[in-house]
mmCIF file of C-alpha atoms in Angstrom:
data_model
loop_
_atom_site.group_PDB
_atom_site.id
_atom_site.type_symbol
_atom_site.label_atom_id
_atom_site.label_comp_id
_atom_site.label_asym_id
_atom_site.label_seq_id
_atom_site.Cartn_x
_atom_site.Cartn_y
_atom_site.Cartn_z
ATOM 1 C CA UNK A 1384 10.649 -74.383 13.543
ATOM 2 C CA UNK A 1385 9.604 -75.235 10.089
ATOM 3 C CA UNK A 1386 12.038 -75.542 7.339
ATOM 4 C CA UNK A 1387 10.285 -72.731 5.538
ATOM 5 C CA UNK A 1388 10.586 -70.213 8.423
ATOM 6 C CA UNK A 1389 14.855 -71.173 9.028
ATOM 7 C CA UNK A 1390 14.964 -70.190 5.437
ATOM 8 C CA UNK A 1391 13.351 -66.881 5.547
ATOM 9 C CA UNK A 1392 15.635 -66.121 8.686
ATOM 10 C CA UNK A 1393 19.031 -67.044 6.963
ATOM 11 C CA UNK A 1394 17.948 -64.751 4.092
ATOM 12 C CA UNK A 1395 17.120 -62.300 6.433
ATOM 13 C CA UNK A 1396 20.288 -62.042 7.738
ATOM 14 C CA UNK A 1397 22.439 -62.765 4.744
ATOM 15 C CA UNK A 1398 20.495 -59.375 3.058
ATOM 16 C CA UNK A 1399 21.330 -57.693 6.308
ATOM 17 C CA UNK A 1400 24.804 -58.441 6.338
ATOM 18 C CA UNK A 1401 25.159 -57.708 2.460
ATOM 19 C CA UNK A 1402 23.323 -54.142 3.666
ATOM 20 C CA UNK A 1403 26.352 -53.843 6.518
ATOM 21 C CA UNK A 1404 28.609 -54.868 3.801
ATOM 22 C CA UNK A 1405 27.352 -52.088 1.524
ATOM 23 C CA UNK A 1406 27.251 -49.604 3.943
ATOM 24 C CA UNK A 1407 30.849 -50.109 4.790
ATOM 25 C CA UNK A 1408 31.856 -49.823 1.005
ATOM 26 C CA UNK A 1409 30.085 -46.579 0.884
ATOM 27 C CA UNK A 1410 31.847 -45.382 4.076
ATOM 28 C CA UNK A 1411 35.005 -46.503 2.649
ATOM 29 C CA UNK A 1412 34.527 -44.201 -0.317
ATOM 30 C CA UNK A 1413 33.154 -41.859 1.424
ATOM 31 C CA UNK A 1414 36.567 -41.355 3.347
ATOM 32 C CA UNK A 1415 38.591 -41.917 0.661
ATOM 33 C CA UNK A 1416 36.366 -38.871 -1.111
ATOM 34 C CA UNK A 1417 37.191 -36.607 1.707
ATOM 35 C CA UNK A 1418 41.317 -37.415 2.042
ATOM 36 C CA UNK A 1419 41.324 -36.750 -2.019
ATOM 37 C CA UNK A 1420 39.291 -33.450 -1.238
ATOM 38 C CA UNK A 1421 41.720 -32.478 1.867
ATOM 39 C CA UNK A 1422 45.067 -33.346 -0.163
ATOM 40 C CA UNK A 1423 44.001 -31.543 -3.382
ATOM 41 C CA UNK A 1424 43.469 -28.270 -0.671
ATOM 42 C CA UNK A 1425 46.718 -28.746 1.033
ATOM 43 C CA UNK A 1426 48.591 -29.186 -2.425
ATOM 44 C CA UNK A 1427 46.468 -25.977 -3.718
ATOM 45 C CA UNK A 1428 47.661 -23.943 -0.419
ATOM 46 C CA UNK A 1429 50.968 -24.903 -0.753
ATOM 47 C CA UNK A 1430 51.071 -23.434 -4.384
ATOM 48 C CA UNK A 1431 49.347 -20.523 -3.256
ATOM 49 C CA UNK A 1432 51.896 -19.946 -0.640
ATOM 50 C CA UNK A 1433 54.517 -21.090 -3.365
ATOM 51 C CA UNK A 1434 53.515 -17.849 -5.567
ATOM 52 C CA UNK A 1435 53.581 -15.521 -2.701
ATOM 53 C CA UNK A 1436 57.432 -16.394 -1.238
ATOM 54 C CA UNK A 1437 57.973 -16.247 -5.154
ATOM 55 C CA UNK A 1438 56.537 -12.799 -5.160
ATOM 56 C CA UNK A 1439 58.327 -11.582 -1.838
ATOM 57 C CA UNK A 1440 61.538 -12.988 -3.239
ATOM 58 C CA UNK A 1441 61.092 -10.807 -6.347
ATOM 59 C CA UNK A 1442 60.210 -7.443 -4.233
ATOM 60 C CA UNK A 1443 63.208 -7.958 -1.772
ATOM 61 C CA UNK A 1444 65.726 -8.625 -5.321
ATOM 62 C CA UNK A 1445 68.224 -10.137 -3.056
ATOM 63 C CA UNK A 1446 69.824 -12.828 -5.003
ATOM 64 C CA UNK A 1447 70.892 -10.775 -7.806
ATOM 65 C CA UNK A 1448 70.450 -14.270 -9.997
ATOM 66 C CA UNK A 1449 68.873 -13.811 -13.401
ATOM 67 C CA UNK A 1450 68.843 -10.703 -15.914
ATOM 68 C CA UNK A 1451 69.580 -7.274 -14.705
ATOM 69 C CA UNK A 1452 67.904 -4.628 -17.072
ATOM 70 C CA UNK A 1453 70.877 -1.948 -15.617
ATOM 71 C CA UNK A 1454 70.796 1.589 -16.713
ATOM 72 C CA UNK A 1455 73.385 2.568 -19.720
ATOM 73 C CA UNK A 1456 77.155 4.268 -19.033
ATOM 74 C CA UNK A 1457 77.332 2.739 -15.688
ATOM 75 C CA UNK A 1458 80.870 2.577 -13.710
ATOM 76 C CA UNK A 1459 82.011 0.829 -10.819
ATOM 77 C CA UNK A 1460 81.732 -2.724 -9.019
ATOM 78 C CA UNK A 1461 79.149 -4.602 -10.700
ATOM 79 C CA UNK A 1462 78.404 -1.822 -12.632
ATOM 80 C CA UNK A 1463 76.185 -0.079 -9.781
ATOM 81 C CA UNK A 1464 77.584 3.724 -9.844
ATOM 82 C CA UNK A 1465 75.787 5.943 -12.056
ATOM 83 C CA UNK A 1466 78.345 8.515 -13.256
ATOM 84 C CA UNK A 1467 78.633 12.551 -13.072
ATOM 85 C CA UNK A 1468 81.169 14.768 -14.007
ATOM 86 C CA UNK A 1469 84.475 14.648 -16.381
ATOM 87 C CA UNK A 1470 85.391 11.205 -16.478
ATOM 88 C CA UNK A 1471 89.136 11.639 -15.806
ATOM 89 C CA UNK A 1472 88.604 14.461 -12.981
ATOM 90 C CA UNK A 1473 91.170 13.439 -10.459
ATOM 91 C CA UNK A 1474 88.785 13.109 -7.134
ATOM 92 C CA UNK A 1475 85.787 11.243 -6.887
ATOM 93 C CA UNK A 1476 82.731 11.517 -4.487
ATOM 94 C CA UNK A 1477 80.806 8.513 -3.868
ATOM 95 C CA UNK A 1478 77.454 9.051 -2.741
ATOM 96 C CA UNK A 1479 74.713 6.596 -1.429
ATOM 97 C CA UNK A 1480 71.477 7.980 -1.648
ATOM 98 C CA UNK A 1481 67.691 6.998 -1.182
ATOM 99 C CA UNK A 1482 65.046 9.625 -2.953
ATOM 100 C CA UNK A 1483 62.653 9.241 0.133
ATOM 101 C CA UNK A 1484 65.345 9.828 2.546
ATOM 102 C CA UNK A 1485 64.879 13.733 4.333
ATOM 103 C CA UNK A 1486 68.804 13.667 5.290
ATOM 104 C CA UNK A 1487 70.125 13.143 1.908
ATOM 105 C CA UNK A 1488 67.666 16.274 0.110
ATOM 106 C CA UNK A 1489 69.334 18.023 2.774
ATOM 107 C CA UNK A 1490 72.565 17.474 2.198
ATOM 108 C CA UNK A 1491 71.669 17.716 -1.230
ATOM 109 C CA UNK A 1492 69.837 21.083 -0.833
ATOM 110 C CA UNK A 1493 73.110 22.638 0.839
ATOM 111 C CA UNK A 1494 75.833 21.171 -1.138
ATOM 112 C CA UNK A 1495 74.394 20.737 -4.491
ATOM 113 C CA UNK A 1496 75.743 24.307 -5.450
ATOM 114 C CA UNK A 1497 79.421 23.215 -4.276
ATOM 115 C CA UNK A 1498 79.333 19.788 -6.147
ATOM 116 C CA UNK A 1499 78.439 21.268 -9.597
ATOM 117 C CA UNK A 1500 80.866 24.074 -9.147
ATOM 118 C CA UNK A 1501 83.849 21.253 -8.595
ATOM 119 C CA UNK A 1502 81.810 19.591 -11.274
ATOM 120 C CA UNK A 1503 82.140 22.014 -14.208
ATOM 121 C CA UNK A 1504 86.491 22.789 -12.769
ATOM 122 C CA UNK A 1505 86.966 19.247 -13.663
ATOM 123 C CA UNK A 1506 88.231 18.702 -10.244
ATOM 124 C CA UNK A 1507 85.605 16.086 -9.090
ATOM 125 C CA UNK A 1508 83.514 13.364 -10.584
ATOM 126 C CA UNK A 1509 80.175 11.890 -8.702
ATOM 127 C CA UNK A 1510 79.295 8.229 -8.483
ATOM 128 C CA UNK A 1511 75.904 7.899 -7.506
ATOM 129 C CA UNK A 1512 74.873 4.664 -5.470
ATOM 130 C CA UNK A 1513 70.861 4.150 -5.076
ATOM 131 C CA UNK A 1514 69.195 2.688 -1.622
ATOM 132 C CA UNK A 1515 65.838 1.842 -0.983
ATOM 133 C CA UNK A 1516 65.839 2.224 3.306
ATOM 134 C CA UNK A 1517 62.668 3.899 3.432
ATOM 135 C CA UNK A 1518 60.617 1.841 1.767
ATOM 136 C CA UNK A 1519 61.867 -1.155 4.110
ATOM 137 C CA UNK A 1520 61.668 1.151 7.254
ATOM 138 C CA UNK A 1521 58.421 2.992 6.184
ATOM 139 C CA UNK A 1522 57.012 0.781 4.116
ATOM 140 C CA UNK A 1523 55.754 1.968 0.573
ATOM 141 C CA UNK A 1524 57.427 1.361 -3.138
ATOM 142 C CA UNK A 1525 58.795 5.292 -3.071
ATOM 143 C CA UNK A 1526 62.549 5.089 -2.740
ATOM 144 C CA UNK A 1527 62.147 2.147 -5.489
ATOM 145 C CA UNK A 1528 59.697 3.824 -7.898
ATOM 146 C CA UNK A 1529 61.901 7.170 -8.190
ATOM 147 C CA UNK A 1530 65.110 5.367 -8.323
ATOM 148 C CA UNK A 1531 64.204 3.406 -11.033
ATOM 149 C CA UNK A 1532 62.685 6.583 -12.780
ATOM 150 C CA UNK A 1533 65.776 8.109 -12.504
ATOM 151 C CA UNK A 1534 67.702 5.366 -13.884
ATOM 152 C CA UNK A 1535 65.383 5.709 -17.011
ATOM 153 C CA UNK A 1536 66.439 9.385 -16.721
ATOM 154 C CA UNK A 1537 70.305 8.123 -17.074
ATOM 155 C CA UNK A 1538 69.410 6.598 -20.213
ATOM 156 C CA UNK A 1539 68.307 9.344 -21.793
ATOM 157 C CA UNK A 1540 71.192 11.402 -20.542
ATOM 158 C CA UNK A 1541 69.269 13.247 -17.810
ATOM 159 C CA UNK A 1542 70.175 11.497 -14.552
ATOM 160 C CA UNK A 1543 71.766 14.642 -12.763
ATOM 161 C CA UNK A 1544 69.146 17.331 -13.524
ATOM 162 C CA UNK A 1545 66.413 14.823 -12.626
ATOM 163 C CA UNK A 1546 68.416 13.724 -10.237
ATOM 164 C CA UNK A 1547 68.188 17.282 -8.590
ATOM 165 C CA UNK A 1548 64.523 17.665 -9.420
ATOM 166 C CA UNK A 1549 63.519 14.694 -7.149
ATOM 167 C CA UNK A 1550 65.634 15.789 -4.429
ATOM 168 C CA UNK A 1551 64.328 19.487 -4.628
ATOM 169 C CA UNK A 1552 60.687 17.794 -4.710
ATOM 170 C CA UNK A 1553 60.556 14.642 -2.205
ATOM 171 C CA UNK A 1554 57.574 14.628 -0.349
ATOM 172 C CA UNK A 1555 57.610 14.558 3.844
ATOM 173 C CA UNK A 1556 58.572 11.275 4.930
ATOM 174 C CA UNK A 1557 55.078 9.949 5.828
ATOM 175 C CA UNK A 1558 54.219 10.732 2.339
ATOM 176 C CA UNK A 1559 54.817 7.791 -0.580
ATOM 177 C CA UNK A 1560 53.799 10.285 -3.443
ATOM 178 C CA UNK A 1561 57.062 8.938 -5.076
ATOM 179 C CA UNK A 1562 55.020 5.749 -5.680
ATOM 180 C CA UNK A 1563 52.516 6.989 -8.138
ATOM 181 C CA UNK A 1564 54.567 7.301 -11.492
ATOM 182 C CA UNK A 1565 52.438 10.094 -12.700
ATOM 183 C CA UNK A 1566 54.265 11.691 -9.712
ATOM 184 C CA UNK A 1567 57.750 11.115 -11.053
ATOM 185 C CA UNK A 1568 56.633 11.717 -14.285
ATOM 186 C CA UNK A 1569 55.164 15.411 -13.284
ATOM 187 C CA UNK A 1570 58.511 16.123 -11.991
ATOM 188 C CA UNK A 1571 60.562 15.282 -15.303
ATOM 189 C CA UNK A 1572 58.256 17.782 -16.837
ATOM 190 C CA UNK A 1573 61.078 20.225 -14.723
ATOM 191 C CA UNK A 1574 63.854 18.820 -16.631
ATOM 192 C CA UNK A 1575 64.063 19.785 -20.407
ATOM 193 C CA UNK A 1576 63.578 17.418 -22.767
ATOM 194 C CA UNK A 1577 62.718 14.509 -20.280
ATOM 195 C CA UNK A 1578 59.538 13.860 -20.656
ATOM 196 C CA UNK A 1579 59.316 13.512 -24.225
ATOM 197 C CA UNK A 1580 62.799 11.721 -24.482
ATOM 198 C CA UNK A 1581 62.120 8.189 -26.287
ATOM 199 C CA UNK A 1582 61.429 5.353 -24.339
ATOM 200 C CA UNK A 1583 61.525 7.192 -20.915
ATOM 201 C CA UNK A 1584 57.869 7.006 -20.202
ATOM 202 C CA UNK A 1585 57.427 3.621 -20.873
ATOM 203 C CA UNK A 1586 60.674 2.827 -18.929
ATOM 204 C CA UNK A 1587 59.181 4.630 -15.932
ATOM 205 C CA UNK A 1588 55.718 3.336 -16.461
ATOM 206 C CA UNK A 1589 57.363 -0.181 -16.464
ATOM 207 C CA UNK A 1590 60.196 -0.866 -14.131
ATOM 208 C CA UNK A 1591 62.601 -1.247 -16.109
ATOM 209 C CA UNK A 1592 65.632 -0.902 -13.949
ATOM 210 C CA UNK A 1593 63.485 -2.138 -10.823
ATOM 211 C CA UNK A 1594 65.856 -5.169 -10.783
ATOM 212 C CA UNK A 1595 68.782 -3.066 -11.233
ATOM 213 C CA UNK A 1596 67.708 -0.322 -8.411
ATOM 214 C CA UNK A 1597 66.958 -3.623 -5.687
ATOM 215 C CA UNK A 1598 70.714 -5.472 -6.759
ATOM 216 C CA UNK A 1599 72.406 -1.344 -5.882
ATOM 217 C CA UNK A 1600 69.711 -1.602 -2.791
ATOM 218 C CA UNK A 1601 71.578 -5.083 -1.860
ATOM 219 C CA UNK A 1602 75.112 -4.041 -2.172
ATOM 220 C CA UNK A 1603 73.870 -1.299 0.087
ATOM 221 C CA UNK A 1604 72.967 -3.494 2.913
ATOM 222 C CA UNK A 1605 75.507 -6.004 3.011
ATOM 223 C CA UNK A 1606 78.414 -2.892 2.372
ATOM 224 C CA UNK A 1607 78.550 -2.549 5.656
ATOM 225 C CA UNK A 1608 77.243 0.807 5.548
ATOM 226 C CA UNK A 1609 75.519 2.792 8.702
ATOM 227 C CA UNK A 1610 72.678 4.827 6.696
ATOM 228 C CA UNK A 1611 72.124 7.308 3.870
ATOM 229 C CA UNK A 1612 73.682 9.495 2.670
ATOM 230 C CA UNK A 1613 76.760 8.252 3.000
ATOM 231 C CA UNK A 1614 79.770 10.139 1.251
ATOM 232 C CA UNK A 1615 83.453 9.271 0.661
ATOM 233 C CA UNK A 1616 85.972 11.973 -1.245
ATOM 234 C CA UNK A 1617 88.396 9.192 -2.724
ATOM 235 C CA UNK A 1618 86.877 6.534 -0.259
ATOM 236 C CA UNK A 1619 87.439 8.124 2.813
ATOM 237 C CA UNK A 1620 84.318 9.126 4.668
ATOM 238 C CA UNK A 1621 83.557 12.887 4.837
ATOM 239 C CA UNK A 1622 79.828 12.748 6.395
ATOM 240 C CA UNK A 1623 79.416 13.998 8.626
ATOM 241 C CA UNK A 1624 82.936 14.848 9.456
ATOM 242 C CA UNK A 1625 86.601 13.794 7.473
ATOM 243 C CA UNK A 1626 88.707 13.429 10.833
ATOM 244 C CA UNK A 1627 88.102 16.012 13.361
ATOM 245 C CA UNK A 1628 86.111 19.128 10.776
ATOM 246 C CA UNK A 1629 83.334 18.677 9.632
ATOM 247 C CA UNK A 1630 81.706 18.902 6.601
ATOM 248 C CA UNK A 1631 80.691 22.188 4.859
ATOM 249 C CA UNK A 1632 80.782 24.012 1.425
ATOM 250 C CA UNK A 1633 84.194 25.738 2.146
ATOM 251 C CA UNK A 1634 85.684 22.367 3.768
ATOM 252 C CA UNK A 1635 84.452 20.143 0.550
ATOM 253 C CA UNK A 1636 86.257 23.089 -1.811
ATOM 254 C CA UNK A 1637 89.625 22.333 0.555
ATOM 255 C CA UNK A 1638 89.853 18.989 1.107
ATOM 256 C CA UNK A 1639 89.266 18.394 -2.854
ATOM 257 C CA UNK A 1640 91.942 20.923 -3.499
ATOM 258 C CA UNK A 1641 94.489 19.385 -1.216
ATOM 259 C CA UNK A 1642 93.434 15.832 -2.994
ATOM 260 C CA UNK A 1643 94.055 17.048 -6.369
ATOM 261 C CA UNK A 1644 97.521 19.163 -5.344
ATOM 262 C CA UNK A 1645 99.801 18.015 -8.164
ATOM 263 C CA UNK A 1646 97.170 16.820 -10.792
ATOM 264 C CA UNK A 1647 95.277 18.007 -13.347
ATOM 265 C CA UNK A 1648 91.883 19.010 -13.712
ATOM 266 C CA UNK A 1649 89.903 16.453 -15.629
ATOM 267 C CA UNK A 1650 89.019 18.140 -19.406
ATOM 268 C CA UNK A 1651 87.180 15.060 -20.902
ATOM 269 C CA UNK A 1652 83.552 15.832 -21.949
ATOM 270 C CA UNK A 1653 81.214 13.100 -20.430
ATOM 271 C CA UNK A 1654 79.277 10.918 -23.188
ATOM 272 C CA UNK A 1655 76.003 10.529 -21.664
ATOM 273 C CA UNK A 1656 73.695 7.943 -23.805
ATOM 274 C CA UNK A 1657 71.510 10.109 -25.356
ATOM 275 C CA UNK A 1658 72.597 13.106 -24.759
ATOM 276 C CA UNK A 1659 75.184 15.635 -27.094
ATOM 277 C CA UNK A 1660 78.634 15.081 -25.990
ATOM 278 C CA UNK A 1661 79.471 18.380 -27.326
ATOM 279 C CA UNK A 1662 76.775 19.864 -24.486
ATOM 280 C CA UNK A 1663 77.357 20.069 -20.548
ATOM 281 C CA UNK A 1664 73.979 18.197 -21.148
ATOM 282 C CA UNK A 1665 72.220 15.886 -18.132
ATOM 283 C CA UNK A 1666 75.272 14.127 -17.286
ATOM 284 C CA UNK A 1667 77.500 16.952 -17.743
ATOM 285 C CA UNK A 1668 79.353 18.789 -14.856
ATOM 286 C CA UNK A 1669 77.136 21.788 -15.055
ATOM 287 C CA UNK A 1670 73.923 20.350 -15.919
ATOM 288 C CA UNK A 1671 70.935 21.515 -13.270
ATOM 289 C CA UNK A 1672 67.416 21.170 -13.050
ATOM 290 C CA UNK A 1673 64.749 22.862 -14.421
ATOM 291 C CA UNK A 1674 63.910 26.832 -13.349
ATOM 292 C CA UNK A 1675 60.970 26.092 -11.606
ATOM 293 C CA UNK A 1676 62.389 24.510 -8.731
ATOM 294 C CA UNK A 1677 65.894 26.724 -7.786
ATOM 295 C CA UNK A 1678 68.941 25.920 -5.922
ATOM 296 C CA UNK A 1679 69.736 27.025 -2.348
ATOM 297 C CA UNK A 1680 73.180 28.661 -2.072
ATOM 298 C CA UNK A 1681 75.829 27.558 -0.592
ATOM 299 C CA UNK A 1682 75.591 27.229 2.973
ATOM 300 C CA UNK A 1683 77.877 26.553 6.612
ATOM 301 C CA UNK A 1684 76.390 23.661 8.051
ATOM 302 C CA UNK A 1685 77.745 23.746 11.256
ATOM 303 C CA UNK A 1686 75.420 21.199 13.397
ATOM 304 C CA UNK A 1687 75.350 16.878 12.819
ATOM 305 C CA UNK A 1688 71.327 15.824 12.952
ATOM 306 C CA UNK A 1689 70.566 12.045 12.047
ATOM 307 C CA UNK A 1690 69.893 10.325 8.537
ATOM 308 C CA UNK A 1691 68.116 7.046 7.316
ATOM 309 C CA UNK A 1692 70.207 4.433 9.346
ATOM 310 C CA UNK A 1693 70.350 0.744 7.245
ATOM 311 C CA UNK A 1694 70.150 -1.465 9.631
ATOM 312 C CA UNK A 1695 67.581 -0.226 12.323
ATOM 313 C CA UNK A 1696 63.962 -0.176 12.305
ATOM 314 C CA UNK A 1697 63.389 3.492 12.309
ATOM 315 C CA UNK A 1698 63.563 5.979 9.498
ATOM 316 C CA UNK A 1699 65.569 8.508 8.140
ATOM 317 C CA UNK A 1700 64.445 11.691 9.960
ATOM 318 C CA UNK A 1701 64.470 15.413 9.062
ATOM 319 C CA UNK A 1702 67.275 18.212 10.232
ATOM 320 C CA UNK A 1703 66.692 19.349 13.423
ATOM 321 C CA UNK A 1704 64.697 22.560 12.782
ATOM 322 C CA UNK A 1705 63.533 21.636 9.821
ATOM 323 C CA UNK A 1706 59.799 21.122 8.723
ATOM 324 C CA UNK A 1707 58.565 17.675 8.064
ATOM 325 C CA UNK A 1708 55.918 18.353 6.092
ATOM 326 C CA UNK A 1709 57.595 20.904 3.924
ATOM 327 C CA UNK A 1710 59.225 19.982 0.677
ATOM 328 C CA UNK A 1711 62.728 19.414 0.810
ATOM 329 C CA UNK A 1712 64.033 22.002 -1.627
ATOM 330 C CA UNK A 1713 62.582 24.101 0.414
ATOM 331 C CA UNK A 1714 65.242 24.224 3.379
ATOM 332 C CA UNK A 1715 66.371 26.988 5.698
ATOM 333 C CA UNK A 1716 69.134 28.947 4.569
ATOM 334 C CA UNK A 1717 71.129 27.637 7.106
ATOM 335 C CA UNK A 1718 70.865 23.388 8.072
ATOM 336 C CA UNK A 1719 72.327 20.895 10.467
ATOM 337 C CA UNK A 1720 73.910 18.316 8.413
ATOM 338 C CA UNK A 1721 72.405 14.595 9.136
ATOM 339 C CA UNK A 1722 75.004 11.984 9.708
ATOM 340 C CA UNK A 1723 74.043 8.194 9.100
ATOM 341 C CA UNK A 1724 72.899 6.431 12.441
ATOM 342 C CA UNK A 1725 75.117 3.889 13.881
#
């Protein structure tokens, strides 16, 4: 072999190993592209995923860390009871309630009547507690939308008549018309001077008090409660039953008058922000809702049905022989009163 033809064949091969050579460079960026490409997804996943717990964290309101916009004259631990009734009336009901929840209109239905009338004799206060159990049992935004609106309606000085209103008006459980704030909003329509009251819409419209309504909703579940409503005269349970009698209109007018044997009937006028404290007004022991919607009489309530239990999976459910699909203020005359579900 000639000279010549030993030096074509070396070059040969060097260019063909410089080609290899090149080819593996290109390879090695080629991978290196892809690893970049597949980090730069994981990294954007995990921030995707980052923002979602965030967001779920936020709904649920657990932690109860950061700002709470709270409603104004509030009472109570951690400033969670929204107030009703002559501040220094010697008895107090505490009530925990969720709008969406068909056993608590009930009870509200039959004993509203009874509470205002021990209301305006000064011989019981209310401290209202808001849950949010059917929205976690039935899904939906209802019990959190309408508790929040009516925590706006406490800053105006309207909580109990709107209060009453959305109790009156809740939708069949399968139903989250409390949701849509033009709902809530039609309803305050029914309480004088709601509506229009300054700031109210936007509060509503907003969420103001959503943080406020999911730290009460908290305090609910880890109070070791059994469902909604649950009641306590002077924190002893009365709902369904205080000892061996139950609960009805007569038996609420007795037990507060044996509590307050010996004491006086509270006289102080309450002074509910925004409201004249001159005037029963929204706060006030007499204050109702508007005349559209009407108040049942007082009732016996003889039988025990079930309510909105906390910690189970299933929903508050309607009065035995009541209609679901009917609005709540709309009860029988006579109703089985629901008891929370162990």
């Amino acid at each position: 072999m000639s000279e010549k033809n030993r030096e074509v064949k070396r070059t040969a091969r060097e260019r063909l190993q410089q080609a290899r050579e090149a080819d593996k460079v290109r390879e090695r960026r080629r991978r290196t592209l892809v690893m970049s490409v597949a980090v730069v997804g994981v990294l954007g996943a995990v921030g995707v995923i980052g923002v979602v717990a965030s967001e779920v964290g936020k709904g649920k309101g657990d932690s109860g860390a950061g700002p709470v916009s709270a409603p104004s004259g509030l009472k109570g631990t951690d400033d969670l009871a929204i107030p009703v009734g002559a501040p220094d009336a010697p008895s107090t009901l505490t009530v925990w309630e969720d709008f969406r929840c068909p056993a608590c209109a009930q009870f509200e239905n039959a004993f509203r009547d009874t509470v205002h009338e021990l209301e305006r004799a000064g011989s019981l206060k209310v401290e209202y507690h808001l849950a949010t159990i059917i929205d976690g049992n039935m899904g939906g935004s209802g019990s959190l939308r309408a508790a929040n609106a009516a925590a706006c309606a406490q800053d105006v000085g309207k909580f109990s008549p709107y209060h009453d209103v959305l109790f009156q008006n809740q939708p069949p459980e399968t139903s989250d018309a409390f949701a849509r704030n033009s709902r809530l909003l039609e309803l305050a329509g029914k309480v004088e001077g709601l509506k229009s009251a300054p700031g109210f819409r936007q509060c509503v419209e907003k969420g103001t008090h959503d943080d406020w309504v999911n730290k009460s909703a908290a305090a609910f579940r880890t109070g070791g409660f059994s469902g909604t409503p649950t009641v306590l005269l002077n924190g002893e349970p009365v709902f369904p039953k205080k000892g061996d009698e139950s609960i009805t209109p007569d038996n609420l007018r007795k037990w507060v008058a044996a509590a307050n044997k010996g004491k006086k009937a509270g006289t102080r006028t309450p002074s509910a922000p925004g409201s004249d404290p001159a005037s029963d007004g929204a706060s006030g022991p007499g204050a109702g809702p508007g005349a559209e919607s009407g108040s049942p009489a007082p009732v016996s309530v003889p039988g025990v049905g079930s309510g909105a239990s906390a910690p189970g999976p299933g929903p508050g459910s309607s009065l035995s022989g009541a209609d679901p699909a009917a609005p709540s203020g709309a009860g029988p005359a006579a109703a089985a009163v629901p008891s929370p579900a162990v």
